[in-house]
Amino acid sequence: MLKRHARAACTALAAAGLLLAGTGGATADSAPAAPSAAATLRTADAPPELLAAMQRDLGLTPTQAKARLAHEAEAGATAARLRDRLGAAFAGAWVDGADAGTLTVATTRAADTAAIRATGARAKLVTRSLAGLDADRAALDRAAGRATPVRYVDPRSNTVVVEETEPGAAAALLAATGTDAARVTVVRTAEAPRPLYDLRGGDAYYMNGSGRCSVGFPVTKGSTNGFATAGHCGRAGTTTSGFNQVAQGSFQASVFPGNDMAWVAANAQWTATPYVKGSGGANVQVTGSVLQPVGASVCRSGSTTGWHCGTIQQHGTSVTYPEGTISGVTRTTVCAEPGDSGGSYISGSQAQGVTSGGSGNCSSGGTTFFQPLNPILSAYGLILKVTGSDPGPGPGPGEPEPGGTWRAGTVYAAGATVTHGGATYRCVQGHQAQTGWEPPNVPALWQRV
């Protein structure tokens, strides 16, 4: 964590988008092709500030930056759908190339490789499933200490990576847990993650008039405005003031360690907006919270160092801070410094998570971790403030029922309508549907009309 004084939960929504539809036009006898994930998520409308930061921090050309956002949307869709199809054999997915044009999907079952290649992805046959490696990581988490501060599943190497700050620390951890060393890659590091402790995403706020953190993403809960942020920034009841030192609100709930998530309810003087503070202070619009895959670009906004970009390295990472272990965070190459804690991570227009902690700085570079946003929304029943999230009134009397049947694997934009269980629902924030997230089960995503 990265903290000025210091102190979130669960799993993330599946990564973005639909498979790119075929290039042929619809005929008189065929239904119109479904929009691609890139079209649904409107990657072509990415703000100039986002593209400029990607060019600066990722070394991209303008064309590569635009192509990367589109490719990442399609790759995320393909990876999510293949994960559902492959089941227990799924072993992870990642993108490569300056424009993220190559998606690789790993499986433990040789019979799956043809189906993977049929989607346009590369297939990699490995010996260990993602679920199996996750179980190994979880066992290591229970015994890890400060000398092995970071542990994560690396799909590229098909191993669990354990970072150690002292020689032999990882070996001792493996021995204590009975973990097969062949399933683990040990990496020596001198970095020790710490909390970045210190209603637009990335703006500063102050806790009890002293320590500073950063707003993650503005949200609403009923008629209450507020924002999601890091749990280590404050406990329930901690009062906050805004970037202008005006009284702002208070923490309603907070989890840390274990996870690193919290939300703050603001008073009537503050209104949630669908923006993150981008390069030069420009507003970057938020249109949904579709999680992106390993290798995808991601940018961060914080009140200390502003706007910086990098790539997603691993999801489902566990980190042991001095205050305890947190699990389910995402590891990135984005830099951050104290006071950036709680701030926004965004890919294109899709909210990803809030800054938890890391190591290094924005002068020499570093590694940071973010708490995925969707678990925060789900745990506290929050609605992400997004552009275009107000779909207007439902159908009038006698009008035909809109939409169609809800389906797992489909990307839904804010305002889309579906039917499920005989009722009609309207999407309130963009996401890719997955089994278990049926409309009646996730009021943060669907509103009954």
Coordinates of C-alpha atoms in Angstrom, one line a residue:
M1 CA 0.0 0.0 0.0
L2 CA 1.0 3.6 -0.4
K3 CA 0.1 5.6 2.6
R4 CA 0.3 9.0 4.3
H5 CA -1.2 7.5 7.4
A6 CA -2.7 4.1 6.4
R7 CA -5.3 1.5 6.4
A8 CA -11.3 -3.5 0.5
A9 CA -13.2 -6.7 -1.1
C10 CA -13.6 -9.7 -3.4
T11 CA -13.6 -10.5 -7.1
A12 CA -13.9 -8.6 -10.2
L13 CA -16.4 -8.7 -13.1
A14 CA -15.2 -10.6 -16.1
A15 CA -13.1 -8.7 -18.6
A16 CA -14.6 -6.6 -21.4
G17 CA -16.5 -7.2 -24.6
L18 CA -18.0 -9.4 -27.3
L19 CA -16.1 -11.2 -30.0
L20 CA -15.6 -9.0 -33.1
A21 CA -18.5 -9.7 -35.5
G22 CA -17.8 -10.9 -39.0
T23 CA -17.0 -8.3 -41.6
G24 CA -19.7 -9.2 -44.0
G25 CA -22.8 -7.0 -44.0
A26 CA -26.3 -8.2 -43.1
T27 CA -28.4 -9.6 -45.8
A28 CA -32.2 -9.5 -46.2
D29 CA -32.3 -13.0 -44.7
S30 CA -29.9 -12.4 -41.8
A31 CA -30.1 -10.5 -38.6
P32 CA -27.7 -7.5 -38.3
A33 CA -24.3 -8.4 -36.8
A34 CA -24.0 -7.8 -33.1
P35 CA -21.7 -4.8 -32.3
S36 CA -18.2 -5.6 -31.4
A37 CA -16.9 -5.1 -27.9
A38 CA -14.8 -2.1 -29.1
A39 CA -18.0 -0.5 -30.6
T40 CA -20.0 -1.2 -27.5
L41 CA -17.4 0.3 -25.2
R42 CA -16.8 3.2 -27.7
T43 CA -13.0 2.8 -27.7
A44 CA -12.8 5.0 -30.8
D45 CA -14.1 7.9 -28.6
A46 CA -11.2 7.7 -26.1
P47 CA -10.3 11.3 -24.9
P48 CA -7.1 12.9 -26.3
E49 CA -5.7 13.2 -22.8
L50 CA -5.9 9.4 -22.3
L51 CA -4.3 8.7 -25.7
A52 CA -1.5 11.2 -25.0
A53 CA -0.7 9.6 -21.6
M54 CA -0.6 6.1 -23.2
Q55 CA 1.8 7.4 -25.9
R56 CA 4.0 9.0 -23.3
D57 CA 4.1 6.2 -20.7
L58 CA 3.9 3.1 -23.0
G59 CA 5.9 4.5 -25.9
L60 CA 3.1 4.2 -28.4
T61 CA 2.3 6.0 -31.6
P62 CA -1.1 7.6 -31.8
T63 CA -2.3 4.8 -34.1
Q64 CA -1.0 2.1 -31.7
A65 CA -2.7 3.8 -28.7
K66 CA -6.1 3.8 -30.5
A67 CA -5.6 0.2 -31.8
R68 CA -4.6 -1.0 -28.4
L69 CA -7.8 0.1 -26.8
A70 CA -9.9 -1.6 -29.5
H71 CA -7.8 -4.8 -29.3
E72 CA -8.0 -5.0 -25.5
A73 CA -11.8 -4.7 -25.6
E74 CA -12.0 -7.7 -28.0
A75 CA -9.3 -9.7 -26.2
G76 CA -11.1 -9.2 -22.9
A77 CA -14.3 -10.5 -24.4
T78 CA -12.7 -13.5 -26.0
A79 CA -10.8 -14.4 -22.8
A80 CA -13.9 -14.2 -20.7
R81 CA -16.0 -16.3 -23.0
L82 CA -13.2 -19.0 -23.3
R83 CA -12.8 -19.1 -19.6
D84 CA -16.5 -20.0 -19.2
R85 CA -16.2 -22.6 -22.0
L86 CA -12.9 -24.2 -20.8
G87 CA -14.0 -24.4 -17.2
A88 CA -11.5 -26.2 -14.9
A89 CA -9.0 -26.5 -17.7
F90 CA -8.6 -22.7 -18.1
A91 CA -5.1 -21.6 -17.2
G92 CA -5.1 -17.9 -17.8
A93 CA -5.0 -15.3 -20.7
W94 CA -2.8 -12.4 -21.6
V95 CA -2.2 -9.9 -24.5
D96 CA 1.1 -9.0 -26.1
G97 CA 2.4 -6.5 -28.6
A98 CA 2.6 -2.7 -28.6
D99 CA -1.0 -2.6 -29.8
A100 CA -2.1 -5.6 -27.7
G101 CA -3.0 -7.3 -31.0
T102 CA -2.1 -10.9 -29.8
L103 CA -4.2 -12.7 -27.2
T104 CA -2.9 -16.0 -25.8
V105 CA -5.2 -18.4 -23.8
A106 CA -3.7 -21.2 -21.8
T107 CA -5.4 -24.6 -21.1
T108 CA -4.5 -27.9 -19.5
R109 CA -6.5 -29.9 -22.0
A110 CA -5.1 -30.5 -25.5
A111 CA -8.6 -30.9 -27.0
D112 CA -9.3 -27.2 -26.2
T113 CA -6.6 -25.8 -28.5
A114 CA -8.7 -25.9 -31.7
A115 CA -11.5 -24.0 -30.0
I116 CA -9.1 -21.4 -28.7
R117 CA -7.5 -20.9 -32.2
A118 CA -11.0 -20.6 -33.8
T119 CA -11.5 -17.4 -31.9
G120 CA -8.3 -15.9 -33.4
A121 CA -6.4 -16.3 -30.1
R122 CA -3.2 -18.3 -29.7
A123 CA -3.4 -21.5 -27.7
K124 CA -0.9 -22.6 -25.1
L125 CA -1.0 -26.0 -23.5
V126 CA 0.2 -26.1 -19.9
T127 CA 0.3 -28.5 -17.0
R128 CA -1.4 -26.4 -14.3
S129 CA -4.8 -24.8 -14.2
L130 CA -5.5 -21.3 -13.0
A131 CA -7.7 -22.7 -10.2
G132 CA -4.9 -25.0 -9.1
L133 CA -2.4 -22.2 -9.0
D134 CA -4.8 -20.0 -7.2
A135 CA -5.1 -22.7 -4.6
D136 CA -1.4 -22.8 -4.2
R137 CA -1.2 -19.0 -3.8
A138 CA -4.0 -19.1 -1.2
A139 CA -2.0 -21.6 0.8
L140 CA 1.1 -19.4 0.6
D141 CA -0.9 -16.4 1.7
R142 CA -1.9 -18.0 5.0
A143 CA 1.7 -18.4 6.0
A144 CA 3.4 -15.4 4.3
G145 CA 5.2 -12.7 6.2
R146 CA 6.9 -9.4 5.5
A147 CA 9.9 -11.1 3.9
T148 CA 7.7 -12.5 1.1
P149 CA 5.5 -9.5 0.6
V150 CA 4.0 -10.3 -2.9
R151 CA 2.5 -13.5 -4.4
Y152 CA 0.6 -13.9 -7.6
V153 CA -0.3 -16.3 -10.3
D154 CA 1.7 -15.6 -13.5
P155 CA -0.2 -17.2 -16.5
R156 CA 2.8 -16.7 -18.8
S157 CA 5.1 -19.0 -16.8
N158 CA 2.2 -21.1 -15.4
T159 CA 3.6 -20.7 -11.9
V160 CA 2.9 -18.9 -8.7
V161 CA 5.5 -16.1 -8.3
V162 CA 6.8 -15.3 -4.8
E163 CA 8.8 -12.2 -4.2
E164 CA 11.3 -12.3 -1.4
T165 CA 13.2 -9.5 0.3
E166 CA 15.6 -11.8 2.2
P167 CA 17.5 -14.8 0.8
G168 CA 15.8 -18.1 1.7
A169 CA 12.5 -16.5 2.7
A170 CA 10.6 -18.0 -0.2
A171 CA 12.1 -21.4 0.4
A172 CA 11.1 -21.3 4.0
L173 CA 7.5 -20.4 3.0
L174 CA 7.3 -23.3 0.6
A175 CA 8.6 -25.7 3.2
A176 CA 6.1 -24.4 5.8
T177 CA 3.2 -24.9 3.4
G178 CA 4.3 -28.0 1.7
T179 CA 4.1 -26.3 -1.7
D180 CA 5.9 -28.0 -4.6
A181 CA 8.8 -25.8 -5.7
A182 CA 8.2 -26.8 -9.3
R183 CA 5.0 -24.8 -9.2
V184 CA 6.7 -21.6 -7.9
T185 CA 9.0 -19.0 -9.4
V186 CA 11.0 -17.0 -6.8
V187 CA 11.9 -13.4 -7.5
R188 CA 14.3 -11.4 -5.4
T189 CA 13.2 -7.8 -4.7
A190 CA 14.4 -4.9 -2.7
E191 CA 11.0 -3.2 -2.8
A192 CA 8.6 -3.3 0.2
P193 CA 5.0 -2.3 -0.7
R194 CA 3.4 0.1 1.7
P195 CA 0.1 2.0 1.9
L196 CA -0.1 5.1 -0.2
Y197 CA -1.7 6.9 2.7
D198 CA -1.2 10.0 2.7
L199 CA -16.2 14.2 -6.5
R200 CA -13.9 13.5 -9.3
G201 CA -11.6 10.5 -9.3
G202 CA -8.0 11.4 -8.5
D203 CA -8.8 14.5 -6.5
A204 CA -7.4 14.8 -3.0
Y205 CA -9.4 14.4 0.2
Y206 CA -8.3 14.6 3.8
M207 CA -9.1 12.3 6.7
N208 CA -9.9 13.8 10.1
G209 CA -8.3 17.0 8.9
S210 CA -4.8 15.5 8.5
G211 CA -3.8 12.5 6.3
R212 CA -4.4 12.7 2.6
C213 CA -5.7 10.2 0.1
S214 CA -7.3 10.3 -3.4
V215 CA -10.9 9.8 -4.6
G216 CA -11.3 6.6 -6.5
F217 CA -14.6 6.7 -8.4
P218 CA -17.8 8.8 -7.6
V219 CA -20.8 6.6 -6.8
T220 CA -24.3 6.9 -5.6
K221 CA -26.3 4.8 -3.1
G222 CA -30.0 5.7 -3.4
S223 CA -30.0 9.5 -3.2
T224 CA -26.6 9.7 -1.4
N225 CA -23.5 10.8 -3.4
G226 CA -20.1 9.6 -2.4
F227 CA -17.0 7.8 -3.7
A228 CA -15.2 4.5 -3.6
T229 CA -11.6 4.5 -2.2
A230 CA -9.0 2.4 -0.4
G231 CA -9.9 0.9 3.0
H232 CA -6.5 1.7 4.5
C233 CA -7.3 5.4 4.2
G234 CA -9.9 5.4 7.0
R235 CA -12.2 3.4 9.2
A236 CA -16.0 3.6 9.4
G237 CA -16.8 7.0 11.0
T238 CA -13.6 8.7 9.8
T239 CA -14.6 12.2 8.6
T240 CA -13.3 13.7 5.3
S241 CA -12.8 17.1 3.8
G242 CA -12.3 17.7 0.1
F243 CA -9.4 19.0 -2.0
N244 CA -10.5 22.5 -1.0
Q245 CA -10.6 21.6 2.7
V246 CA -14.4 22.0 2.8
A247 CA -16.2 19.5 4.9
Q248 CA -17.1 16.6 2.7
G249 CA -18.5 13.5 4.4
S250 CA -17.5 10.3 6.3
F251 CA -16.4 6.7 5.7
Q252 CA -19.5 4.4 5.8
A253 CA -17.7 1.1 5.6
S254 CA -14.0 0.0 5.3
V255 CA -12.1 -3.3 5.0
F256 CA -8.4 -3.5 5.5
P257 CA -6.4 -5.8 5.7
G258 CA -7.9 -8.8 3.9
N259 CA -9.0 -6.5 1.1
D260 CA -8.5 -2.7 0.7
M261 CA -11.9 -1.2 0.0
A262 CA -14.1 1.5 1.4
W263 CA -16.7 4.1 0.5
V264 CA -17.4 7.6 1.7
A265 CA -20.8 9.2 1.8
A266 CA -20.7 12.9 0.9
N267 CA -22.8 15.7 2.3
A268 CA -25.3 17.7 0.3
Q269 CA -22.6 20.1 -0.9
W270 CA -20.9 17.5 -3.0
T271 CA -22.2 15.9 -6.2
A272 CA -20.9 12.8 -7.8
T273 CA -19.6 13.2 -11.4
P274 CA -18.8 10.6 -14.1
Y275 CA -15.2 11.8 -14.4
V276 CA -11.6 11.0 -13.4
K277 CA -9.0 13.8 -13.3
G278 CA -6.8 13.2 -16.3
S279 CA -3.6 14.8 -17.8
G280 CA -3.4 18.5 -17.1
G281 CA -6.6 18.3 -15.0
A282 CA -8.8 17.5 -17.9
N283 CA -11.9 15.3 -17.3
V284 CA -11.8 11.7 -18.4
Q285 CA -15.3 10.2 -18.8
V286 CA -16.2 6.9 -17.1
T287 CA -18.8 4.8 -18.9
G288 CA -18.6 1.5 -17.1
S289 CA -16.4 -0.9 -15.1
V290 CA -15.5 -3.8 -17.4
L291 CA -12.3 -5.4 -16.1
Q292 CA -9.5 -5.7 -18.6
P293 CA -7.1 -8.7 -19.1
V294 CA -3.4 -9.2 -18.2
G295 CA -1.3 -7.1 -20.5
A296 CA -3.9 -4.4 -21.1
S297 CA -3.1 -0.7 -20.7
V298 CA -4.3 1.1 -17.6
C299 CA -3.9 4.7 -16.4
R300 CA -4.0 6.0 -12.8
S301 CA -5.0 9.3 -11.4
G302 CA -3.8 10.5 -7.9
S303 CA -3.5 13.7 -5.9
T304 CA 0.3 13.4 -5.5
T305 CA 1.6 12.4 -8.9
G306 CA -1.4 13.0 -11.2
W307 CA -1.9 10.9 -14.3
H308 CA 0.3 8.0 -15.2
C309 CA -0.1 4.9 -17.4
G310 CA 1.3 1.3 -17.6
T311 CA 0.0 -2.2 -18.1
I312 CA -1.9 -4.8 -16.0
Q313 CA 0.6 -7.5 -14.9
Q314 CA -1.6 -9.9 -12.9
H315 CA -5.0 -10.2 -11.4
G316 CA -5.8 -12.0 -8.1
T317 CA -2.5 -11.0 -6.5
S318 CA -1.9 -11.3 -2.7
V319 CA 0.3 -8.7 -1.0
T320 CA 1.5 -8.7 2.6
Y321 CA 1.9 -5.1 3.9
P322 CA 3.2 -4.3 7.4
E323 CA -0.4 -4.1 8.5
G324 CA -1.4 -7.5 7.1
T325 CA -2.2 -9.4 3.9
I326 CA -4.7 -8.3 1.3
S327 CA -5.9 -10.6 -1.5
G328 CA -7.6 -10.2 -4.9
V329 CA -5.7 -7.0 -5.9
T330 CA -4.3 -6.4 -9.4
R331 CA -0.6 -5.8 -10.0
T332 CA 0.5 -3.1 -12.5
T333 CA 3.5 -1.3 -13.9
V334 CA 2.0 2.1 -13.1
C335 CA 4.0 4.3 -10.7
A336 CA 2.5 6.0 -7.6
E337 CA 3.6 7.7 -4.4
P338 CA 2.2 8.5 -1.0
G339 CA -1.1 10.4 -1.1
D340 CA -2.1 8.6 -4.4
S341 CA -3.9 5.9 -2.3
G342 CA -7.5 5.3 -3.1
G343 CA -7.2 7.0 -6.5
S344 CA -8.6 5.8 -9.8
Y345 CA -7.3 3.2 -12.3
I346 CA -9.0 3.4 -15.7
S347 CA -8.6 1.6 -19.0
G348 CA -10.1 3.6 -21.8
S349 CA -13.4 4.7 -20.3
Q350 CA -13.7 1.6 -18.1
A351 CA -13.1 2.0 -14.3
Q352 CA -10.8 -0.7 -13.1
G353 CA -10.1 -0.1 -9.4
V354 CA -8.6 2.1 -6.6
T355 CA -5.0 2.4 -5.7
S356 CA -3.9 0.2 -2.8
G357 CA -0.2 0.3 -2.5
G358 CA 3.1 -0.5 -4.2
S359 CA 6.8 0.3 -4.3
G360 CA 9.1 2.7 -6.1
N361 CA 8.1 6.1 -7.3
C362 CA 7.3 8.2 -10.4
S363 CA 10.9 9.3 -10.8
S364 CA 12.6 5.9 -11.1
G365 CA 9.5 3.8 -11.7
G366 CA 7.6 1.3 -9.6
T367 CA 5.0 -1.4 -9.1
T368 CA 1.5 -0.7 -7.8
F369 CA -1.5 -2.7 -6.8
F370 CA -5.2 -1.7 -7.2
Q371 CA -8.3 -3.1 -5.5
P372 CA -10.7 -4.0 -8.2
L373 CA -13.8 -1.7 -8.2
N374 CA -16.6 -4.1 -9.0
P375 CA -16.2 -6.0 -5.7
I376 CA -16.5 -2.6 -3.9
L377 CA -19.7 -1.8 -5.8
S378 CA -21.1 -5.2 -5.1
A379 CA -20.2 -5.4 -1.4
Y380 CA -21.8 -2.0 -0.5
G381 CA -24.6 -1.8 -3.1
L382 CA -23.1 1.2 -4.9
I383 CA -23.8 2.5 -8.4
L384 CA -20.9 3.8 -10.3
K385 CA -21.5 7.3 -11.7
V386 CA -21.1 7.0 -15.4
T387 CA -21.8 9.0 -18.5
G388 CA -25.0 8.0 -20.1
S389 CA -26.1 6.0 -17.1
D390 CA -29.6 7.6 -17.0
P391 CA -31.6 5.6 -19.4
G392 CA -34.8 7.6 -19.1
P393 CA -38.3 6.3 -18.4
G394 CA -39.2 2.7 -19.0
P395 CA -41.7 1.6 -21.7
G396 CA -45.2 3.1 -21.6
P397 CA -48.4 1.1 -21.4
G398 CA -48.9 -1.1 -24.4
E399 CA -45.4 -0.7 -25.7
P400 CA -43.6 -3.9 -26.7
E401 CA -41.2 -5.3 -24.2
P402 CA -37.6 -4.1 -25.1
G403 CA -34.3 -5.9 -25.3
G404 CA -34.4 -9.7 -25.3
T405 CA -33.2 -12.5 -23.1
W406 CA -30.2 -12.0 -20.8
R407 CA -27.2 -14.1 -21.8
A408 CA -23.9 -14.8 -20.0
G409 CA -21.0 -13.6 -22.1
T410 CA -22.7 -10.6 -23.6
V411 CA -21.4 -7.1 -23.2
Y412 CA -24.2 -4.7 -22.1
A413 CA -23.9 -0.9 -22.4
A414 CA -25.6 1.4 -19.9
G415 CA -29.2 1.7 -21.0
A416 CA -29.5 -1.7 -22.6
T417 CA -32.6 -3.7 -21.7
V418 CA -33.1 -7.4 -21.2
T419 CA -35.8 -9.8 -19.9
H420 CA -35.1 -12.3 -17.2
G421 CA -37.6 -14.4 -15.2
G422 CA -40.5 -12.7 -16.9
A423 CA -39.3 -9.2 -15.8
T424 CA -37.6 -6.4 -17.8
Y425 CA -34.3 -4.9 -16.6
R426 CA -32.3 -1.9 -17.7
C427 CA -28.4 -1.9 -17.5
V428 CA -27.1 0.9 -15.2
Q429 CA -23.4 0.4 -15.9
G430 CA -21.6 -1.2 -18.8
H431 CA -20.3 -4.8 -18.1
Q432 CA -19.9 -8.2 -19.6
A433 CA -22.4 -10.7 -18.2
Q434 CA -21.3 -13.9 -16.5
T435 CA -23.1 -16.8 -14.8
G436 CA -24.1 -15.7 -11.3
W437 CA -24.6 -12.1 -12.3
E438 CA -28.2 -12.5 -13.5
P439 CA -30.1 -9.2 -13.3
P440 CA -32.1 -10.0 -10.1
N441 CA -28.8 -10.9 -8.4
V442 CA -26.9 -7.7 -9.1
P443 CA -28.8 -4.5 -8.4
A444 CA -25.6 -2.5 -8.9
L445 CA -25.7 -3.5 -12.6
W446 CA -29.4 -3.9 -13.4
Q447 CA -32.5 -1.9 -12.5
R448 CA -35.9 -3.5 -12.8
V449 CA -38.3 -1.5 -14.9

